[in-house]
Coordinates of C-alpha atoms in Angstrom, one line a residue:
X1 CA -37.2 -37.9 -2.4
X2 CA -36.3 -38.6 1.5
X3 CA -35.7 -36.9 3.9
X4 CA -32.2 -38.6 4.2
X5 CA -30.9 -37.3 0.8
X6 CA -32.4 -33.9 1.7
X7 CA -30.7 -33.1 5.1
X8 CA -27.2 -35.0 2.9
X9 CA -27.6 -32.3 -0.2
X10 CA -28.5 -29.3 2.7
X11 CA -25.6 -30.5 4.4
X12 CA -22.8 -30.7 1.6
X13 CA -24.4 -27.1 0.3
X14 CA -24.2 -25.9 3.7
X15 CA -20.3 -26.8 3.8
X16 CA -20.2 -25.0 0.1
X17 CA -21.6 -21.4 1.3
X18 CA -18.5 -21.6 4.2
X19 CA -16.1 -21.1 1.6
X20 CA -18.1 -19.2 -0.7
X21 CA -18.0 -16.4 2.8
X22 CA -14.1 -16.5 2.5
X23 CA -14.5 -15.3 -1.0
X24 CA -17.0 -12.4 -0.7
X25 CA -16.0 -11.8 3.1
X26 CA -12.1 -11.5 2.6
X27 CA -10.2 -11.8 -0.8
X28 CA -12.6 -9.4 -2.9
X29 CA -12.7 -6.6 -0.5
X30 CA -8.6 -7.0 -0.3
X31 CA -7.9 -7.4 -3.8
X32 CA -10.5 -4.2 -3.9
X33 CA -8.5 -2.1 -1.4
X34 CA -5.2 -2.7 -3.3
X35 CA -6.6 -1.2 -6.4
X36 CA -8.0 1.5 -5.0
X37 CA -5.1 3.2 -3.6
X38 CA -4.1 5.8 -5.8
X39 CA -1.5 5.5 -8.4
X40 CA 0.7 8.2 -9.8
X41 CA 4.1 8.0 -11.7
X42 CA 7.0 8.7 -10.2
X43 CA 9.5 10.8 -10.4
X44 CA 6.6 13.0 -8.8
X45 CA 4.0 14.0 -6.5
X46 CA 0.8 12.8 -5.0
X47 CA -1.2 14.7 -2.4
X48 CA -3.2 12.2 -0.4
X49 CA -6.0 12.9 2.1
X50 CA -5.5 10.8 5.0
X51 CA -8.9 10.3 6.7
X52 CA -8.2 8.7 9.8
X53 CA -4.6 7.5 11.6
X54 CA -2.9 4.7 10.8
X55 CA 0.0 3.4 9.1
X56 CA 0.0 4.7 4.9
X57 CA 1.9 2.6 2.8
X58 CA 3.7 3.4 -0.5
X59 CA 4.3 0.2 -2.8
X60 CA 6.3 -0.1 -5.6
X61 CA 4.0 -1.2 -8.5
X62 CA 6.3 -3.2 -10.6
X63 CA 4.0 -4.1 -13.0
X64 CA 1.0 -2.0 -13.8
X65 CA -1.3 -0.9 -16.5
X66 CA -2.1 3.2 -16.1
X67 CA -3.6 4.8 -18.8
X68 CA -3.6 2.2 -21.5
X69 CA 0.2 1.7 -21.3
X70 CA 1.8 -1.4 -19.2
X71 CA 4.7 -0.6 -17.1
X72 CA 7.2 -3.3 -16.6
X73 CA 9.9 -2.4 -14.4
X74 CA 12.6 -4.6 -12.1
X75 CA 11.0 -5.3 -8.8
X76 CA 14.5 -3.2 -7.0
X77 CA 13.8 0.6 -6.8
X78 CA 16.3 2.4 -9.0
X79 CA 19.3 3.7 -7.6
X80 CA 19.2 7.2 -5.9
X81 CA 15.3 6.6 -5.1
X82 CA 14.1 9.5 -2.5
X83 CA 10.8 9.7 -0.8
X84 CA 9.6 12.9 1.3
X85 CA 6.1 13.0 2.5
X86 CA 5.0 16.4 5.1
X87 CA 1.8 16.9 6.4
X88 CA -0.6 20.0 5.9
X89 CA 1.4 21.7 8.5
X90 CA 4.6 21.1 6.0
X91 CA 6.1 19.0 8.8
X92 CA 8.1 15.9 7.1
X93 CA 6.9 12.6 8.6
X94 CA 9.5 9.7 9.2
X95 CA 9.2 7.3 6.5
X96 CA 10.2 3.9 8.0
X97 CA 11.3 1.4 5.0
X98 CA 9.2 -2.0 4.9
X99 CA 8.9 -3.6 1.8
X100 CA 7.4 -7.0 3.6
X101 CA 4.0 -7.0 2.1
X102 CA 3.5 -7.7 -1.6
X103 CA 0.3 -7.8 -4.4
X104 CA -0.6 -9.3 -7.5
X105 CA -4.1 -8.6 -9.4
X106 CA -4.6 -9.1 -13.2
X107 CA -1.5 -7.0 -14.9
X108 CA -0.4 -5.2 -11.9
X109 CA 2.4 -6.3 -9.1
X110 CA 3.7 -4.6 -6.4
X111 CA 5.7 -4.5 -3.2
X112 CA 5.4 -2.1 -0.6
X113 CA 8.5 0.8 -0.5
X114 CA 7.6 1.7 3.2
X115 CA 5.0 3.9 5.2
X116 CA 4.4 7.0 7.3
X117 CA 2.2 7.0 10.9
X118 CA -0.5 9.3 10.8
X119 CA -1.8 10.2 14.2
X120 CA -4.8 12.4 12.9
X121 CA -6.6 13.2 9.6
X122 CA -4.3 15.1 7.4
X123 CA -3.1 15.7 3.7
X124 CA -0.2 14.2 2.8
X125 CA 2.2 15.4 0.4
X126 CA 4.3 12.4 -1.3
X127 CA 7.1 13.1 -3.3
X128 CA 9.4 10.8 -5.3
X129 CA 13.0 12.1 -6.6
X130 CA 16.8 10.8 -7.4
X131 CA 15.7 8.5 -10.6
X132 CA 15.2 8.6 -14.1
X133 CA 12.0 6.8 -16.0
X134 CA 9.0 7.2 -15.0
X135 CA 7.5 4.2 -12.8
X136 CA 4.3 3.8 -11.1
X137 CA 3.5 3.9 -7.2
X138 CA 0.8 3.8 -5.5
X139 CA -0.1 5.0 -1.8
X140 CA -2.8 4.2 0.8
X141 CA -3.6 2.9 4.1
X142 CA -2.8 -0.9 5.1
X143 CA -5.1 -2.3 7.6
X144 CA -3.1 -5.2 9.0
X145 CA -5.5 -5.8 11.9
X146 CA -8.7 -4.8 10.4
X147 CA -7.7 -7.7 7.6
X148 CA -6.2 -10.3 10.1
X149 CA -9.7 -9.9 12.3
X150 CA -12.2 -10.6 8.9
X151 CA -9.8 -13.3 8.2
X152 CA -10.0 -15.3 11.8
X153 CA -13.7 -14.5 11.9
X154 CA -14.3 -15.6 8.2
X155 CA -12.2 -18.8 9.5
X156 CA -14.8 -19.2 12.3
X157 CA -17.9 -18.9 9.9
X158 CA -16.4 -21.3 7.2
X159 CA -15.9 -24.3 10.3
X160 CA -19.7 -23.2 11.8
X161 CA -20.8 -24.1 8.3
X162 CA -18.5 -27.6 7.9
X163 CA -19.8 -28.3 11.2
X164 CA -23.3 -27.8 10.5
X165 CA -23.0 -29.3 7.4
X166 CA -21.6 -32.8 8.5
X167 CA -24.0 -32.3 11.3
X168 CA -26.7 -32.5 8.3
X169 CA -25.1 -35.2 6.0
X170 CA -24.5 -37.1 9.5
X171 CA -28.5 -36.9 10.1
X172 CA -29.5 -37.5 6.7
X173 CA -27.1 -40.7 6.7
X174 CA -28.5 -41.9 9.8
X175 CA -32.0 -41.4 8.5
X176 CA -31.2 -43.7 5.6
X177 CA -29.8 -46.2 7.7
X178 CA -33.0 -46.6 10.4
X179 CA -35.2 -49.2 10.1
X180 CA -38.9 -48.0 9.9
X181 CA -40.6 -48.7 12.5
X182 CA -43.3 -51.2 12.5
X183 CA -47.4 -49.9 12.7
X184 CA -48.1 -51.7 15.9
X185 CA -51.1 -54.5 14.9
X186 CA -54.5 -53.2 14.5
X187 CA -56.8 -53.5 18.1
X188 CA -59.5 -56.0 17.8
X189 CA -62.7 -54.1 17.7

């Protein structure tokens, strides 16, 4: 084979592997996250260990499968809907509504309810009152920044590897174009 089809097949592979990083590098460890935040049905209680500070997030789940049973509830929280969450010292923390971020993975949905600042590591203490029916929540931590930086720096790797791999199908073309060059005539001896 020449080298010209070589460096064009490195090059177009080379391109693939940049969005194969967005993949492994950003949607599988956020998709991950999402489910790992525990769930628990509310009306009810959760008691959460908060390992570090930063905003925790309670979301809605909609939609979700929780012991073999698939809950399938309006999107709208149910009238009379009451969160409390206190710390380990029993101190209620200010629950500050935000229901702009929303999920979907396989058979669950869900959009967030709101979230509490923690400034150190804690337990939390959720509880969920005022309704009837049992619907499930989840809570957890929501790493706006953390995600926003793996996503600008996956968006640098995947246009290092376009570049470099037009760089490569570039030289492998131009290899394929060039004329050999000619042996130069045997000296007379």
């Amino acid at each position: 084979m020449k080298k010209g089809i070589i460096k064009i097949i490195s090059g177009v592979l080379v391109g693939i592997s940049g969005f194969a990083i967005m993949v492994v590098w950003i949607l599988l460890p956020l998709i991950e996250s999402m489910e790992s935040n525990p769930q628990f049905m509310g009306p009810g209680e959760l008691t959460y260990h908060a390992e570090e500070p930063g905003n925790y997030f309670l979301y809605n789940q909609y939609r979700a499968m929780i012991d073999g049973v698939l809950y399938d509830k309006p999107e709208s929280l149910p009238d009379g809907f009451q969160v409390a969450i206190t710390d380990e010292a029993g101190t209620q923390l200010e629950f500050h509504s935000d229901r702009s971020f929303s999920f979907s993975s396989g058979e669950t949905k869900g959009r967030s309810v709101g979230y509490v600042q923690v400034t150190a590591p804690t337990t939390l203490e959720i509880q969920l009152s005022g309704f009837e029916g049992k619907r499930p929540f989840s809570f957890g931590p929501n790493d706006l920044w953390g995600f926003m930086k793996d996503v600008l720096l996956s968006l640098c790797l995947i246009f290092l590897g376009l570049a470099a791999g037009a760089g490569l199908i570039i030289w492998g073309i131009v290899d394929l174009t060039r004329k050999p060059k000619k042996e130069p005539p045997p000296l007379p001896a």
